[in-house]
Each structure stands twice: as structure tokens, then as C-alpha cells.
Short mmCIF file of C-alpha atoms in Angstrom, two decimals:
data_model
loop_
_atom_site.label_atom_id
_atom_site.label_comp_id
_atom_site.label_asym_id
_atom_site.label_seq_id
_atom_site.Cartn_x
_atom_site.Cartn_y
_atom_site.Cartn_z
CA MET A 1 0.00 0.00 0.00
CA ASP A 2 3.04 2.27 0.36
CA LYS A 3 3.67 1.55 -3.33
CA LEU A 4 0.91 3.95 -4.37
CA HIS A 5 2.22 6.81 -2.21
CA ASP A 6 5.76 6.21 -3.51
CA LYS A 7 4.59 6.27 -7.13
CA VAL A 8 2.63 9.51 -6.67
CA ALA A 9 5.58 11.19 -4.90
CA ALA A 10 8.00 9.99 -7.59
CA ASN A 11 5.82 11.33 -10.41
CA ILE A 12 5.40 14.70 -8.70
CA GLY A 13 9.16 14.83 -8.18
CA ALA A 14 9.76 14.15 -11.88
CA VAL A 15 7.37 16.95 -12.89
CA LEU A 16 9.00 19.35 -10.43
CA ARG A 17 12.51 18.54 -11.69
CA GLN A 18 11.43 19.29 -15.26
CA LEU A 19 9.84 22.59 -14.22
CA LYS A 20 12.90 23.57 -12.18
CA GLU A 21 15.24 22.97 -15.11
CA ARG A 22 12.95 24.62 -17.65
CA ASN A 23 12.62 27.76 -15.52
CA ASN A 24 16.27 27.76 -14.39
CA VAL A 25 15.47 28.32 -10.72
CA THR A 26 17.24 27.13 -7.58
CA ILE A 27 15.96 24.98 -4.75
CA HIS A 28 16.14 28.00 -2.46
CA GLN A 29 14.04 30.12 -4.83
CA ILE A 30 11.36 27.42 -4.94
CA ALA A 31 11.46 27.03 -1.15
CA GLU A 32 10.99 30.77 -0.59
CA ALA A 33 8.12 30.94 -3.08
CA VAL A 34 6.13 28.10 -1.49
CA ASN A 35 7.14 28.83 2.13
CA VAL A 36 8.92 25.57 2.95
CA THR A 37 12.53 24.68 3.75
CA ASP A 38 15.22 23.96 1.18
CA GLY A 39 15.37 20.42 2.57
CA ALA A 40 11.66 19.89 1.93
CA VAL A 41 12.02 20.99 -1.70
CA ALA A 42 14.99 18.66 -2.13
CA LYS A 43 12.82 15.77 -0.92
CA TYR A 44 9.99 16.78 -3.28
CA LEU A 45 12.47 16.80 -6.17
CA SER A 46 13.86 13.37 -5.29
CA GLY A 47 10.39 11.88 -4.86
CA GLU A 48 11.14 11.08 -1.23
CA ARG A 49 8.26 13.23 0.04
CA LYS A 50 4.85 14.11 -1.42
CA PRO A 51 3.93 17.81 -1.06
CA ASN A 52 0.53 18.51 0.48
CA LYS A 53 -2.29 20.22 -1.43
CA GLN A 54 -1.40 23.71 -0.19
CA VAL A 55 2.22 23.35 -1.31
CA ILE A 56 1.10 21.99 -4.69
CA LYS A 57 -1.14 25.04 -5.11
CA ARG A 58 1.80 27.37 -4.38
CA LEU A 59 4.07 25.41 -6.73
CA ALA A 60 1.51 25.74 -9.51
CA GLU A 61 1.28 29.50 -8.91
CA PHE A 62 5.07 29.87 -8.85
CA PHE A 63 5.60 27.97 -12.11
CA HIS A 64 2.41 29.34 -13.74
CA VAL A 65 1.00 25.90 -14.49
CA ASP A 66 -2.27 24.12 -13.77
CA GLN A 67 -2.34 22.18 -10.50
CA LYS A 68 -3.35 19.10 -12.50
CA VAL A 69 0.23 18.94 -13.77
CA PHE A 70 1.22 17.79 -10.29
CA ALA A 71 -1.16 14.86 -10.49
CA GLY A 72 2.01 13.38 -11.89
CA THR A 73 0.81 11.43 -14.91
CA ASP A 74 3.42 10.11 -17.29
CA ASP A 75 1.83 12.19 -20.08
CA ASP A 76 2.33 15.40 -18.07
CA ILE A 77 5.98 14.58 -17.44
CA ILE A 78 6.58 13.64 -21.08
CA ASN A 79 4.92 16.84 -22.32
CA ILE A 80 7.18 18.96 -20.12
CA ALA A 81 10.24 17.01 -21.31
CA LEU A 82 9.12 17.44 -24.92
CA GLU A 83 8.77 21.20 -24.44
CA GLN A 84 12.26 21.32 -22.93
CA TYR A 85 13.71 19.33 -25.84
CA THR A 86 11.95 21.53 -28.42
CA SER A 87 13.21 24.67 -26.70
CA ALA A 88 16.79 23.35 -26.68
CA VAL A 89 16.60 22.46 -30.39
CA ASN A 90 15.20 25.90 -31.28
CA GLN A 91 17.98 27.61 -29.34
CA LEU A 92 20.62 25.52 -31.11
CA ASN A 93 19.14 26.29 -34.55
CA ALA A 94 19.03 30.01 -33.75
CA LEU A 95 22.74 29.95 -32.86
CA LYS A 96 23.58 28.10 -36.08
CA GLU A 97 21.83 30.77 -38.12
CA SER A 98 23.51 33.65 -36.30
CA ILE A 99 27.08 32.28 -36.40
CA ALA A 100 27.38 33.09 -40.11
CA GLU A 101 27.04 36.77 -39.30
CA ALA A 102 29.29 36.72 -36.26
CA PRO A 103 32.37 38.99 -36.34
CA LEU A 104 35.70 37.16 -36.43
CA ASN A 105 36.56 38.10 -32.86
CA LYS A 106 33.30 36.46 -31.69
CA VAL A 107 33.50 33.20 -33.65
CA GLN A 108 35.13 31.20 -30.84
CA GLU A 109 32.53 32.49 -28.39
CA TYR A 110 29.76 31.35 -30.74
CA ILE A 111 31.42 27.95 -31.17
CA ASN A 112 31.48 27.52 -27.40
CA GLN A 113 27.81 28.49 -27.22
CA LEU A 114 27.01 25.99 -29.97
CA LYS A 115 28.76 23.21 -28.06
CA GLU A 116 26.86 24.10 -24.90
CA ALA A 117 23.53 24.29 -26.76
CA SER A 118 24.26 20.97 -28.46
CA ASN A 119 24.93 19.37 -25.07
CA GLU A 120 21.61 20.72 -23.79
CA VAL A 121 19.83 19.16 -26.78
CA ASP A 122 21.51 15.81 -26.10
CA LYS A 123 20.55 15.91 -22.41
CA ALA A 124 16.95 16.87 -23.19
CA LYS A 125 16.74 14.18 -25.87
CA GLU A 126 18.11 11.54 -23.49
CA ALA A 127 15.65 12.56 -20.76
CA LEU A 128 12.73 12.42 -23.19
CA HIS A 129 13.82 9.05 -24.56
CA SER A 130 14.16 7.64 -21.04
CA LEU A 131 10.66 8.83 -20.11
CA LEU A 132 9.15 7.38 -23.28
CA GLN A 133 10.82 4.03 -22.60
CA SER A 134 9.71 3.85 -18.96
CA SER A 135 6.26 5.45 -19.15
CA LYS A 136 3.39 3.34 -17.88
CA PRO A 137 -0.35 3.82 -18.36
CA VAL A 138 -2.28 5.39 -15.51
CA THR A 139 -5.93 5.58 -14.53
CA TYR A 140 -7.94 8.57 -13.33
CA VAL A 141 -10.29 7.62 -10.51
CA PRO A 142 -12.97 9.80 -8.87
CA VAL A 143 -12.59 10.63 -5.18
CA TYR A 144 -15.77 10.94 -3.12
CA ALA A 145 -15.94 12.80 0.19
CA ASN A 146 -17.76 10.89 2.93
CA LYS A 147 -20.93 10.06 1.01
CA ILE A 148 -21.76 8.08 -2.11
CA PRO A 149 -25.35 8.91 -3.10
CA ALA A 150 -27.85 6.38 -4.42
CA GLY A 151 -26.35 4.21 -7.11
CA TYR A 152 -22.91 2.70 -7.39
CA PRO A 153 -19.77 4.82 -7.79
CA ASN A 154 -19.74 4.58 -11.59
CA GLU A 155 -23.40 5.68 -11.76
CA VAL A 156 -23.27 8.97 -9.84
CA GLY A 157 -22.78 12.38 -11.45
CA THR A 158 -19.64 14.49 -11.36
CA ASP A 159 -21.27 16.83 -8.82
CA ASP A 160 -20.82 14.06 -6.25
CA ILE A 161 -17.05 13.89 -6.86
CA CYS A 162 -14.75 16.04 -4.73
CA ASP A 163 -11.49 15.30 -6.58
CA TRP A 164 -9.76 13.08 -9.13
CA TYR A 165 -6.63 11.06 -8.51
CA VAL A 166 -4.08 9.42 -10.76
CA VAL A 167 -3.36 5.78 -10.00
CA PRO A 168 -0.75 3.56 -11.70
CA SER A 169 -2.53 1.01 -13.86
CA GLU A 170 -0.95 -1.90 -12.00
CA ILE A 171 -2.97 -0.92 -8.90
CA PRO A 172 -6.63 -1.90 -9.48
CA ALA A 173 -8.95 0.99 -8.62
CA ASP A 174 -12.30 2.26 -9.90
CA PHE A 175 -12.96 4.95 -7.29
CA ALA A 176 -11.63 6.39 -4.04
CA VAL A 177 -13.05 7.67 -0.75
CA ASN A 178 -11.72 10.15 1.80
CA VAL A 179 -11.45 8.49 5.21
CA THR A 180 -12.98 10.15 8.25
CA GLY A 181 -12.75 8.63 11.71
CA ASP A 182 -10.49 6.11 13.41
CA SER A 183 -12.48 2.87 13.35
CA MET A 184 -9.91 1.14 11.07
CA ILE A 185 -6.64 2.37 12.57
CA ASN A 186 -5.40 -1.13 13.39
CA ALA A 187 -5.77 -2.00 9.71
CA GLY A 188 -3.47 0.90 8.83
CA ILE A 189 -6.32 3.15 7.68
CA ASP A 190 -6.27 6.52 9.46
CA ASP A 191 -8.39 9.64 9.46
CA GLY A 192 -7.48 11.78 6.43
CA ASP A 193 -6.24 8.89 4.27
CA ILE A 194 -7.63 8.14 0.83
CA VAL A 195 -8.62 4.53 0.14
CA PHE A 196 -8.84 3.14 -3.38
CA ALA A 197 -11.28 0.41 -4.30
CA THR A 198 -12.62 -1.71 -7.12
CA ILE A 199 -16.36 -1.76 -7.72
CA ASN A 200 -17.85 -4.91 -6.21
CA THR A 201 -21.28 -5.86 -4.89
CA THR A 202 -20.08 -8.97 -3.06
CA ALA A 203 -17.12 -9.71 -0.81
CA ASP A 204 -15.24 -12.62 0.73
CA TYR A 205 -14.64 -13.20 4.41
CA GLY A 206 -11.96 -10.82 5.71
CA ASP A 207 -12.09 -8.34 2.82
CA ILE A 208 -11.93 -4.66 3.70
CA ILE A 209 -15.04 -3.32 2.04
CA ILE A 210 -16.72 -0.01 1.38
CA ALA A 211 -20.39 -0.25 2.31
CA VAL A 212 -23.09 2.36 1.94
CA SER A 213 -26.16 2.78 4.13
CA GLU A 214 -29.62 3.71 2.87
CA ASN A 215 -28.95 7.43 3.44
CA GLY A 216 -25.68 7.30 1.52
CA GLU A 217 -23.28 7.26 4.47
CA VAL A 218 -20.07 5.40 3.68
CA THR A 219 -18.33 3.04 6.08
CA ILE A 220 -15.08 1.13 5.64
CA LYS A 221 -14.89 -2.11 7.59
CA TYR A 222 -13.82 -5.75 7.50
CA PHE A 223 -16.48 -8.09 6.11
CA ILE A 224 -16.87 -10.87 8.70
CA GLN A 225 -19.28 -13.77 9.25
CA LYS A 226 -20.15 -15.11 12.72
CA ASP A 227 -22.85 -17.67 13.50
CA ASN A 228 -24.48 -17.33 10.08
CA GLN A 229 -24.62 -13.54 10.47
CA TYR A 230 -22.53 -11.06 8.52
CA PHE A 231 -20.93 -8.09 10.27
CA LEU A 232 -19.05 -4.92 9.42
CA MET A 233 -16.08 -5.33 11.74
CA PRO A 234 -13.99 -2.31 12.83
CA ALA A 235 -10.24 -2.51 13.41
CA ASN A 236 -10.41 -0.56 16.65
CA PRO A 237 -11.57 -2.06 19.98
CA ASP A 238 -13.36 1.19 20.83
CA TYR A 239 -15.97 0.40 18.17
CA LYS A 240 -18.55 -2.39 18.07
CA PRO A 241 -19.30 -4.64 15.08
CA ILE A 242 -22.23 -3.51 12.94
CA PRO A 243 -24.67 -6.19 11.74
CA PHE A 244 -24.72 -6.26 7.95
CA THR A 245 -28.44 -5.95 7.18
CA ASN A 246 -30.52 -4.87 4.20
CA ASP A 247 -29.81 -1.29 5.28
CA PHE A 248 -26.34 -1.67 3.77
CA ARG A 249 -24.97 -2.54 0.36
CA ILE A 250 -21.41 -3.34 -0.68
CA VAL A 251 -20.04 -0.99 -3.34
CA GLY A 252 -16.34 -1.80 -3.34
CA ILE A 253 -13.34 -3.71 -2.00
CA VAL A 254 -10.33 -1.71 -0.80
CA THR A 255 -7.20 -2.25 -2.90
CA GLY A 256 -4.89 0.55 -1.75
CA ILE A 257 -4.34 3.39 0.69
CA LEU A 258 -2.75 6.77 0.13
CA LYS A 259 -1.40 7.99 3.46
CA GLU A 260 -1.40 11.65 4.43
CA PRO A 261 1.57 13.01 6.43
CA ARG A 262 0.88 13.09 10.16
CA PRO A 263 1.63 16.19 12.27
CA TYR A 264 4.25 15.89 14.99
CA ARG A 265 2.83 15.20 18.43
CA ASP A 266 4.95 15.65 21.54
CA SER A 267 4.69 12.43 23.56
CA ARG A 268 6.26 13.89 26.68
#
């Protein structure tokens, strides 16, 4: 389940590296613009840390791009790399055209500039080629808040969706739900996380399911059977099992979790 978080962070890091190079800015300049430390930006660039939504908003404003760029799809990264390659080629061609008119005392300077521009083209070409070779298909999945109205996730309108997320295609997911509450903390699902799920109307014993009540309230629980009765079982001893009756319907089985960073708490 950490695989999803790592993939998202890595893709955002790749986008940010391309934007940094294209705009010729330093780590410190980015850090000042988005009000974080230089170390935090370095971790964003390396893919070690995923920036939160507020930081992503500031990054988008700083680089004058749409926030969706930081969803981190392979297409977004490739498009940025393609722009960088095209820009490098155009700069090289412009230098080639101007060298014919260069005064003799400037020829060596132009030759040096041509070599540098040619190196930039080679680097941009290599980066683009590498991305094209390694790119993998991704899936956009809708994220619901804490309610899924009548109908299954693929039947509701876009007004019921609070966000969209990009998921690597190797992770099965049809929709996602924002987690509220702590009833599944011992299953590694915390308040503020996003859980991804495939659409299912049935489940096997022990599956973590997403069930919806008659009024559209969503609950995430283990699906358990005891004494010929099915229950929605929490992963927190502070909560009691909920009998699975006709008031509930299964809409999905959890396949992944995207963890949100936790604030520091002093344990002293």
C-alpha cells in the first residue's frame, strides 16, 4: 500500500525537476516561493516526500502551471520534457543561423555556445527518450468525500465527486473515498487517508469493504461472518461490530491506501 504513495511522490518529483530545469530556478528560490525549507524541496524533487495540497497550489502559482500537472501522470511529465527538448533544439538552430554573421573576434565564443547548446539538446533528448521508454499507463479515478449517493460509484454524477486522482494502472482501482474517523486504525487506515477500491457488490470473508447505508453514508470495515450472520467489523476495539443488514450494500473492495503526512505530536 506504500507503493501507491511512492509512485505519486516519484511522479510529482519528476514533474517538479522538469519545471525547475525549464525555468532555471534554484531549490532555495522554490522554497521561498512556497514557504517551505530547502530540505523539503529537495525531498519533493527526489520523490522522497509528497507535497501537500497547499504546497502543490503554491508550486503551480510559482511555475504558472495548472495544479493538475502535479497529479504526476506520465503524459504530463513527457509533455514537459518534450517542451524542454523543443526549446533546446530551437535555441541551437538560432545559434547556427547567427554564427554566419558573427564577427571574427566572436566566432570562438559562438562555437562555445554551440557546443553548450548541443549538449543541452543531447541531455533533453536523453531525458525524453528515457521517459518514453519507462512510461506506464495510468488511470484517473474519482474521489468521493464521505458520502456516495444512491447508485454505485460509476453511476453517480460528477457533482458528487470532490477530486480526481491518478493511480498507476498496476494498482486496481475504480474509485476512491476520503477516510474520516479512526475505526480502522489497526488495519493501517487513518483519518485523512484516501482509500482506493474496485467496484464490487459482493465480498469474501476478511475483505476490507466499502459499504453504503440507505442514506448514503459510507463506512469502511472488514467483512466478517459469525454464527451465520454477517458483520461490518472495525479494526479498533473502541468500536462495536455492525450487523450487515438490508440497510447496507457493498459498493467496493479496498485495494490501496494513500497515506497523508501526520503532524508531529509531543509524547512527553
